Short mmCIF file of C-alpha atoms and ligand atoms in Angstrom, two decimals:
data_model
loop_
_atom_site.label_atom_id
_atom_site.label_comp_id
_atom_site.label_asym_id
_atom_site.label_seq_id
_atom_site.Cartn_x
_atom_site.Cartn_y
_atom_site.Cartn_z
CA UNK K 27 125.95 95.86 69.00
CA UNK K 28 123.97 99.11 69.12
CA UNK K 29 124.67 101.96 71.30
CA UNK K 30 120.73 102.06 71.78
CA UNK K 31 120.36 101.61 76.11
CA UNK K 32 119.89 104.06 78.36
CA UNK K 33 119.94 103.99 81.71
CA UNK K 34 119.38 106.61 85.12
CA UNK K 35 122.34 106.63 87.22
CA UNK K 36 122.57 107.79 90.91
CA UNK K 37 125.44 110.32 90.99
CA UNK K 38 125.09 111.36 94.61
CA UNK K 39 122.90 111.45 97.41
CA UNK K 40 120.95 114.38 97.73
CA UNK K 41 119.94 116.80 100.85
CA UNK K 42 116.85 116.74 102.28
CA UNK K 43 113.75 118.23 100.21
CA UNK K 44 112.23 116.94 96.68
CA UNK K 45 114.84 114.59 94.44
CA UNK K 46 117.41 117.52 92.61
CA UNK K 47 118.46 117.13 88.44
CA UNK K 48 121.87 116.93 90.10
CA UNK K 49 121.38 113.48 91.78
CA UNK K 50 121.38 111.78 88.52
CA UNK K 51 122.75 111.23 84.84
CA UNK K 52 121.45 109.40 82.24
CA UNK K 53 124.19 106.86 80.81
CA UNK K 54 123.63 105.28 77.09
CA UNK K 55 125.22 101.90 76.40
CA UNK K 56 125.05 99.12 74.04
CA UNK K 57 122.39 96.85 74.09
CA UNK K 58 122.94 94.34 76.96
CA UNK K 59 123.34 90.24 76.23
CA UNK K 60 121.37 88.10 77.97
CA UNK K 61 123.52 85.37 79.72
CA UNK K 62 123.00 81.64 80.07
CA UNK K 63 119.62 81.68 82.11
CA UNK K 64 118.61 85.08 81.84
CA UNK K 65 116.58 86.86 79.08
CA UNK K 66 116.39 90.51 78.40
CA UNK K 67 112.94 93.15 78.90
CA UNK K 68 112.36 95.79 77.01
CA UNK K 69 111.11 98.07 79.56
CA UNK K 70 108.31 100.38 78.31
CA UNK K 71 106.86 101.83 81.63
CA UNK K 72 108.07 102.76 85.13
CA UNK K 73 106.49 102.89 88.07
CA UNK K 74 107.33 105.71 89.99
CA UNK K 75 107.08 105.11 93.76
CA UNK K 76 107.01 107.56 96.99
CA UNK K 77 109.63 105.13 98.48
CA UNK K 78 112.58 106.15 95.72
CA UNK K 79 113.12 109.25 97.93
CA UNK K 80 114.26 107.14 100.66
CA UNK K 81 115.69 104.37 98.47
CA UNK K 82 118.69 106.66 97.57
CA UNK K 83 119.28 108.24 100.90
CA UNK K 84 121.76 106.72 103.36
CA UNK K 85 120.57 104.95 106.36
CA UNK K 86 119.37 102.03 107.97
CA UNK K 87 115.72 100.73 105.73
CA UNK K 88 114.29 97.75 105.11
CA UNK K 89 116.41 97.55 101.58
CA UNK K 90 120.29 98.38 101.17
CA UNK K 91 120.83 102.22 99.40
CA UNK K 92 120.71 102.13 95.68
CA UNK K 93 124.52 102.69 95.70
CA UNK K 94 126.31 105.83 93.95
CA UNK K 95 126.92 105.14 90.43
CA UNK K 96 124.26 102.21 90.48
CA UNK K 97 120.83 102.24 88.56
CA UNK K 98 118.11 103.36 89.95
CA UNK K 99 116.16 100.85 91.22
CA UNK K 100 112.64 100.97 89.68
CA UNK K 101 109.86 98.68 89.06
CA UNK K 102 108.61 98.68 85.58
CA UNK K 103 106.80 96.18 83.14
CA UNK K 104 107.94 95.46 79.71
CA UNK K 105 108.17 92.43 77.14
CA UNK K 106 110.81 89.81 76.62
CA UNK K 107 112.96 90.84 73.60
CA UNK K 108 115.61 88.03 73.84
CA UNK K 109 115.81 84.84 75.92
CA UNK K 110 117.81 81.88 77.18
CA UNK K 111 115.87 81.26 79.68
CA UNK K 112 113.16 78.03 79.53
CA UNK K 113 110.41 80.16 81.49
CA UNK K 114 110.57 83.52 79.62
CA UNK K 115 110.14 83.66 75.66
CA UNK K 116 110.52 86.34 73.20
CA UNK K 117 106.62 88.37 73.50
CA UNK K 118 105.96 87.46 76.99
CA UNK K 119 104.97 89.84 78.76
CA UNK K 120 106.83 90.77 82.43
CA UNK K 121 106.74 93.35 85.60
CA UNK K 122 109.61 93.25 88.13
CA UNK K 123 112.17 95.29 89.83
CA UNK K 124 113.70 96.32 86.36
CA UNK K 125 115.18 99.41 87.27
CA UNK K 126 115.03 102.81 85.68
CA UNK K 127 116.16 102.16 82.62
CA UNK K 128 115.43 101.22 79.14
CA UNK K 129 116.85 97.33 78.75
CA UNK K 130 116.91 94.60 81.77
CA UNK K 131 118.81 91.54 81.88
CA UNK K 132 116.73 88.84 84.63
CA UNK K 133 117.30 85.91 85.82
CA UNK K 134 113.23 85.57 86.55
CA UNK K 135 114.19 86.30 90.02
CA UNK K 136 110.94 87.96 91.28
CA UNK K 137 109.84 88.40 87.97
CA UNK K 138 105.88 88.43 87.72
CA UNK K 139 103.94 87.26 84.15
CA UNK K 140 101.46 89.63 83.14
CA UNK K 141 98.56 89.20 81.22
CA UNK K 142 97.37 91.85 79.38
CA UNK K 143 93.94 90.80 77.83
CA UNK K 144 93.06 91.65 81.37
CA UNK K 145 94.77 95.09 81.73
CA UNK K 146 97.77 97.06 80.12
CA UNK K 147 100.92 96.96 81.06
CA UNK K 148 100.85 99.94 83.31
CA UNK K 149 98.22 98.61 85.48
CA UNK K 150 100.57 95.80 86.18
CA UNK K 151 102.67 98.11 87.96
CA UNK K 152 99.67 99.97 89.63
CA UNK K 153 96.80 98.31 90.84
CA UNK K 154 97.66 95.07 89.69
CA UNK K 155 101.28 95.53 90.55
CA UNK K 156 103.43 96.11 93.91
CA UNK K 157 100.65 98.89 95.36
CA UNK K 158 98.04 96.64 95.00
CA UNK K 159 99.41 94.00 96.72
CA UNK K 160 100.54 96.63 99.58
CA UNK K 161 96.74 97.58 99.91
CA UNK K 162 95.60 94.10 99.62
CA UNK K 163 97.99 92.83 101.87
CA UNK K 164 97.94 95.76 104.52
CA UNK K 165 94.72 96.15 104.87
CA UNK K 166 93.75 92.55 105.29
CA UNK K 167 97.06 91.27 107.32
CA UNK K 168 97.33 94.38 109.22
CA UNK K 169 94.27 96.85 109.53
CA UNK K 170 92.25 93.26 110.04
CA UNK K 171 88.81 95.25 109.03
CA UNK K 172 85.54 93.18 110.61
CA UNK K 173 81.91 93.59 108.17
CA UNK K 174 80.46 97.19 109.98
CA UNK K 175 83.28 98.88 110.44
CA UNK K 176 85.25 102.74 109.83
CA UNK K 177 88.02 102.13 107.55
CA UNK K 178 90.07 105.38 107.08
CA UNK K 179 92.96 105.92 104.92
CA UNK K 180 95.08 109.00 103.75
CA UNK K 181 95.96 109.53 100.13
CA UNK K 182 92.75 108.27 99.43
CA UNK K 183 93.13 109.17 95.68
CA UNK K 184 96.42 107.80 94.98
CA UNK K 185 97.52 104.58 94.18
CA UNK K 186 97.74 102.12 97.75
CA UNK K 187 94.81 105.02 98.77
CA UNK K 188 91.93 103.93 96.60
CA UNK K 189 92.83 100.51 96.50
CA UNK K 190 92.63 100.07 100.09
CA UNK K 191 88.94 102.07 100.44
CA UNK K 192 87.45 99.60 97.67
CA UNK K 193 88.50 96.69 99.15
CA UNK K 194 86.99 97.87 102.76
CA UNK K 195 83.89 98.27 100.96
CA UNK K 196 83.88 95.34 99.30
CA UNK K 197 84.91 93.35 102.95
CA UNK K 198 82.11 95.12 104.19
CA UNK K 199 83.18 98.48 105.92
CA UNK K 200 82.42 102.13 105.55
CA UNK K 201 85.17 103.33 103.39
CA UNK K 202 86.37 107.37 104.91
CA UNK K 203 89.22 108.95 102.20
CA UNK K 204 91.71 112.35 102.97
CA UNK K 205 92.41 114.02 99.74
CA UNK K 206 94.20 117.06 98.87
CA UNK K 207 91.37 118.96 97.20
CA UNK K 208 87.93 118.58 96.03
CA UNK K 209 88.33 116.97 92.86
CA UNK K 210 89.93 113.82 94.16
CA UNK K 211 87.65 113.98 97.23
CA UNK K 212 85.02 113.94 94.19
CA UNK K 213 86.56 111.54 92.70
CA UNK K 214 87.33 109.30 95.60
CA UNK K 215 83.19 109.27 96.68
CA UNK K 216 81.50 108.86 93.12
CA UNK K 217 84.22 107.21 91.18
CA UNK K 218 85.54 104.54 93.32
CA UNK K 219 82.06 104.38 95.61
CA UNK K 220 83.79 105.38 99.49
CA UNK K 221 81.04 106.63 101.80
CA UNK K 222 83.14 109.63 102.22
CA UNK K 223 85.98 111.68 101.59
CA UNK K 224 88.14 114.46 103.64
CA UNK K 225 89.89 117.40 101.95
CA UNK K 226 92.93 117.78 104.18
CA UNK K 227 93.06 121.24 102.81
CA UNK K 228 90.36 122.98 103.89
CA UNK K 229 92.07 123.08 107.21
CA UNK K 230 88.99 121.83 109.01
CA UNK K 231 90.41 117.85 109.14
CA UNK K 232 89.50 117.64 112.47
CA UNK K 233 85.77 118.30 112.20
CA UNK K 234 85.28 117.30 108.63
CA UNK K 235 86.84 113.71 109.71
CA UNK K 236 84.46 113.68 112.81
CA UNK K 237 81.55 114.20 110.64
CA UNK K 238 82.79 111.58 108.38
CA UNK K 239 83.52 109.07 110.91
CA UNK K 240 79.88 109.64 113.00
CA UNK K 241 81.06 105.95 114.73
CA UNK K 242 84.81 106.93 115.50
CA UNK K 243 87.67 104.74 113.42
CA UNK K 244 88.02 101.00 113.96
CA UNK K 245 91.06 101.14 111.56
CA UNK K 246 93.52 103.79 109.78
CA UNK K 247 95.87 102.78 106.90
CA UNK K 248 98.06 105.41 107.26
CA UNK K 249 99.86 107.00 103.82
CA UNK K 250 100.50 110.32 105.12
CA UNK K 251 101.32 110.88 108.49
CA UNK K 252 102.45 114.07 110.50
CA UNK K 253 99.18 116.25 111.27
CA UNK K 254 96.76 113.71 109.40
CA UNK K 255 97.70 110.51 111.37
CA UNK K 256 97.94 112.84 115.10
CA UNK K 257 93.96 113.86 113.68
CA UNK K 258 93.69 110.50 113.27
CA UNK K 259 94.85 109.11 116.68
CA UNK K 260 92.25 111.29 118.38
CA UNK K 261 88.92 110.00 116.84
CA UNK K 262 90.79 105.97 116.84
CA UNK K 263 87.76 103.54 119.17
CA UNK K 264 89.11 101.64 121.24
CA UNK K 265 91.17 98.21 120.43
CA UNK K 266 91.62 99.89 116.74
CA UNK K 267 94.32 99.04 114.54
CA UNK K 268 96.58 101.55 112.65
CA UNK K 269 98.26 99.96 109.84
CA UNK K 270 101.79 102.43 109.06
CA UNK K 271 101.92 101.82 105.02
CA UNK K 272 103.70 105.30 104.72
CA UNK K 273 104.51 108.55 105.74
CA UNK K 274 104.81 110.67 102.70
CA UNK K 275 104.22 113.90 104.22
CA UNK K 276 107.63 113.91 106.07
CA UNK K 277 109.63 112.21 103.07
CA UNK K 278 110.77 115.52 101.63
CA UNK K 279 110.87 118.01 104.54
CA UNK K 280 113.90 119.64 105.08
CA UNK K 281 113.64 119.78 108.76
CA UNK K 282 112.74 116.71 111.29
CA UNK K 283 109.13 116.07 111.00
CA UNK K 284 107.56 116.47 114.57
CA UNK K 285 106.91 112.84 116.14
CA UNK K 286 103.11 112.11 116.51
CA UNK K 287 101.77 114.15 119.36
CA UNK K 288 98.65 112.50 120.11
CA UNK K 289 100.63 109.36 120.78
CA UNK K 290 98.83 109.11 124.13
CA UNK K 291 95.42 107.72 122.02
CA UNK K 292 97.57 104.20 121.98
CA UNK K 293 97.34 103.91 125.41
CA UNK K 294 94.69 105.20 125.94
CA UNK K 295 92.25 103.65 123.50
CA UNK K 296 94.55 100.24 123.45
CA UNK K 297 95.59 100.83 119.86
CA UNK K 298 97.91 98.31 117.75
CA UNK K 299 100.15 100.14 115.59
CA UNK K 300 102.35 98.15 113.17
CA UNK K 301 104.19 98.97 110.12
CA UNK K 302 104.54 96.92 106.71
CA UNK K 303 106.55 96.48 103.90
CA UNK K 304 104.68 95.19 101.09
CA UNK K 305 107.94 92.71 100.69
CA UNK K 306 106.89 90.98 103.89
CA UNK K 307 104.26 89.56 101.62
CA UNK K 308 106.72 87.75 99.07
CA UNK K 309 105.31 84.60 98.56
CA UNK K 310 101.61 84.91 98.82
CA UNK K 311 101.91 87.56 95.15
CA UNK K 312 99.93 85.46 93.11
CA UNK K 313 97.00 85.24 95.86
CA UNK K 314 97.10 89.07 95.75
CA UNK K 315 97.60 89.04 92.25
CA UNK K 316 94.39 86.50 91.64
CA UNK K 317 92.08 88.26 93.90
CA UNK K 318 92.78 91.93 92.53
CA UNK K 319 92.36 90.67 88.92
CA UNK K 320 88.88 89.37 89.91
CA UNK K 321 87.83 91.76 91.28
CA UNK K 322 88.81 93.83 88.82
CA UNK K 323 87.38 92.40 86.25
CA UNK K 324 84.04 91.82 88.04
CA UNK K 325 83.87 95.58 88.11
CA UNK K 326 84.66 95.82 91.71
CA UNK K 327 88.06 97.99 91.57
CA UNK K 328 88.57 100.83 89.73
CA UNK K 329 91.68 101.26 89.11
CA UNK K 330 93.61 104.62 87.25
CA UNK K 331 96.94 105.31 86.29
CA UNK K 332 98.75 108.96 85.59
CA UNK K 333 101.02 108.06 82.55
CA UNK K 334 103.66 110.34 81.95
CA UNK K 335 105.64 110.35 78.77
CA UNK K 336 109.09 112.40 78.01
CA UNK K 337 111.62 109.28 79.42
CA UNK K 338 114.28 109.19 81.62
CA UNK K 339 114.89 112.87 81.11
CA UNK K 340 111.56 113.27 82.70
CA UNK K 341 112.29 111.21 85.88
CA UNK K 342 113.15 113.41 88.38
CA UNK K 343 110.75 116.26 87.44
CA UNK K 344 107.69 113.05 87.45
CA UNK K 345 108.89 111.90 90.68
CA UNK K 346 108.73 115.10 92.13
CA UNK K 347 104.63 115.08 91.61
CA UNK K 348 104.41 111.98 94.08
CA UNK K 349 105.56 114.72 97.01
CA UNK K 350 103.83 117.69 95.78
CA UNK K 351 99.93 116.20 94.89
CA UNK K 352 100.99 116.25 91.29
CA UNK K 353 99.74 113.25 90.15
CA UNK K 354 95.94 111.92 89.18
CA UNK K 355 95.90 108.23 90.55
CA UNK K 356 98.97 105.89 90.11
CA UNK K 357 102.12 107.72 88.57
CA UNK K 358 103.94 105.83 85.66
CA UNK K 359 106.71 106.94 83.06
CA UNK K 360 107.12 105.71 79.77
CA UNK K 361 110.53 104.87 78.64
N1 NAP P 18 104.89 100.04 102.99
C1 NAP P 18 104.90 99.67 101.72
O1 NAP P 18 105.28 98.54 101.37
C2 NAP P 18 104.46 100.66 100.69
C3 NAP P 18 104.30 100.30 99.34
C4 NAP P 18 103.81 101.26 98.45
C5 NAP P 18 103.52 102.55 98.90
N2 NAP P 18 103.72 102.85 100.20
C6 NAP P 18 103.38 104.18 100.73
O2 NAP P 18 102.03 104.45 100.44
C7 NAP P 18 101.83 105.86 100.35
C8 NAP P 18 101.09 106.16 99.06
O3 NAP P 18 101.91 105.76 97.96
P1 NAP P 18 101.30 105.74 96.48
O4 NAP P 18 102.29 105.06 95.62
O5 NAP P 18 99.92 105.23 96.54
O6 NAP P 18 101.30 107.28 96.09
P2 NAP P 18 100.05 108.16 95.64
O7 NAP P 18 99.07 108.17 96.74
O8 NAP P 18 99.60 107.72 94.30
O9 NAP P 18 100.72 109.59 95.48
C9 NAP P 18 101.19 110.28 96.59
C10 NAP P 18 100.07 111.20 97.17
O10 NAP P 18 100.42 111.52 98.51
C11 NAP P 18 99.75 112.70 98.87
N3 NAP P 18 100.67 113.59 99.56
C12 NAP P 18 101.92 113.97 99.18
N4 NAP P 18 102.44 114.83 100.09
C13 NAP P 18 101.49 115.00 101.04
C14 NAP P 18 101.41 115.77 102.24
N5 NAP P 18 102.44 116.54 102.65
N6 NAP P 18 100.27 115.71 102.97
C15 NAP P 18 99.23 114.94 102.58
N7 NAP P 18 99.23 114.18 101.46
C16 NAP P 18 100.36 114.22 100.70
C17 NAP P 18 99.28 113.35 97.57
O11 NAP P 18 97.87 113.19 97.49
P3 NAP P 18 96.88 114.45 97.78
O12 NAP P 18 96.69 115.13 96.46
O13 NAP P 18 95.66 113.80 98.29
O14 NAP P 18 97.57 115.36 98.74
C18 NAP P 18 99.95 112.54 96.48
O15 NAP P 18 99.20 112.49 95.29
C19 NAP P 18 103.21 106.49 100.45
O16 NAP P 18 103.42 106.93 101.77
C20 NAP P 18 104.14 105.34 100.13
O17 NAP P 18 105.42 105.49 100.69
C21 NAP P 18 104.18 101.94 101.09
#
């Protein structure tokens, strides 16, 4: 047995603000067996997700802690190195919640098959992957967008952002992105074809939306929060939906985010609010899955990924880019 694994371990929870060295160590191990039923990934990319912040804080979530001295849970794509499992063999191909490390023993549990004549691994955990299906899923379950209408969403350039603007313009809707900046915003309008993109940083959101929006917003999918969704709430027409995907904005701060102050707008204007968890989904993957690959390959969804190299040593400092408009499009490690 070689001493040839590695894997990130939490070592404490940290204090508010972006993810500190200190929270984690990288432990190396010998290669793990597979047991009876399971097989064993190599892992070669993770995905790295604005949710890990709160994933190793304390608290009540919709998922348990990762636990002090546990891996870090991760999803990440890799192939099959060893098996004793029917389902799985040696070259296939698989994305799942792997964990941050370098080998993964699975029992298939939630274990997705990728094929990649149809896109590289990394896409698997991007567009094709687990913020695909949130866009897919959110947008169409929750944001319920009708042929004619304003479709606005916030992180517009990132990964759930520019999925969820190409799929309102493919149902139909004018497609309205926030960026940070006017590359992405550049990006966002001739690369991945919305009608229209904010830049959030110009301080002029209010206006800038307005002119954006000439017909008011029928439905937000909401990355960002704070300041961008209370904009938001004041140019929402009436029986709109806002669909709460995330709230990334507030996810590092070091002092309690303000609630929204334009909360008023949901009585007002009858608004239905809801959140989702991309989990609640489960079961209806491989629809997501089928559709996204279509269109995907029909040329109908771009899709890019930010690939970062350097490991596990490089996890916290990649991370880190997710709250701090680091990254270009869907942010993956290579392990
Ligand atoms: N509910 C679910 O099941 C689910 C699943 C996946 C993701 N999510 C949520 O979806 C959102 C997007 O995730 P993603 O994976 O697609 O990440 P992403 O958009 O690829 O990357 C995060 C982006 O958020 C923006 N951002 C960060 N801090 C900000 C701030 N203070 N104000 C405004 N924008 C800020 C940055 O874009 P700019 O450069 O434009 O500022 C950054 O590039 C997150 O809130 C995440 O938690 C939810």
């Amino acid at each position: 047995m070689t001493a040839a694994a590695r894997r990130l371990v939490l070592t404490q929870r940290p204090k508010p603000g972006l993810v500190p060295h200190d929270s984690f160590r990288i432990e190396d191990g010998p290669v793990p067996e597979p047991g009876p039923g399971e097989f064993r990934v190599r892992i070669e990319v993770i995905s790295l997700d604005p949710a890990m912040r709160g994933w190793i804080n304390d608290g009540r979530s919709y998922v348990a802690p990762v636990p002090v001295g546990g891996t870090m849970r991760a999803y990440a794509a890799g192939h099959v190195e060893q098996s004793n499992n029917a389902g799985y063999k040696a070259g296939d191909a698989v994305q799942g919640l792997f964990g941050a490390q370098t080998h993964a023993i699975s029992s298939g549990e939630r274990v997705v098959k990728i094929n990649t004549t149809l896109a590289p691994l990394e896409r698997w955990v991007g567009g094709l992957g687990m913020p695909g299906w949130t866009a897919y899923f959110g947008l169409l379950e929750v944001g319920l967008p009708k042929a004619g209408e304003t479709v606005v969403v916030s992180a517009a350039a990132g990964a759930v952002g520019s999925i969820v603007g190409q799929i309102a313009k493919i149902k139909g809707c004018r497609a309205v992105g926030i960026a940070g900046g006017p590359e992405k915003c550049r990006y966002v309008v001739e690369t991945l074809g919305f009608d229209a993109c904010v830049d959030y940083k110009t301080g002029n959101l209010a206006a800038d939306l307005k002119a954006a929006c000439p017909n008011g917003i029928d439905v937000n999918f909401e990355n960002v929060g704070g300041d961008i969704l209370d904009t938001i709430l004041l140019q929402m027409n009436t029986f709109g939906r806002i669909a709460v995907c995330g709230l990334i904005s507030g996810y590092t701060a070091t002092t309690m985010p303000e609630g929204p102050r334009n909360l008023r707008a949901v009585l007002t204007q009858r608004l239905r609010m809801q959140g989702l968890i991309v989990f609640d989904w489960e079961k209806r993957i491989p629809e997501a899955i089928a559709q996204l690959g279509a269109w995907h390959k029909e040329g109908h969804l771009t899709i890019r990924e930010d690939v970062r190299t350097g490991g596990l040593d490089k996890f916290v400092d990649t991370l880190n880019l997710l709250y701090t408009s680091g990254n270009n499009g869907k942010l993956v490690l290579k392990v």
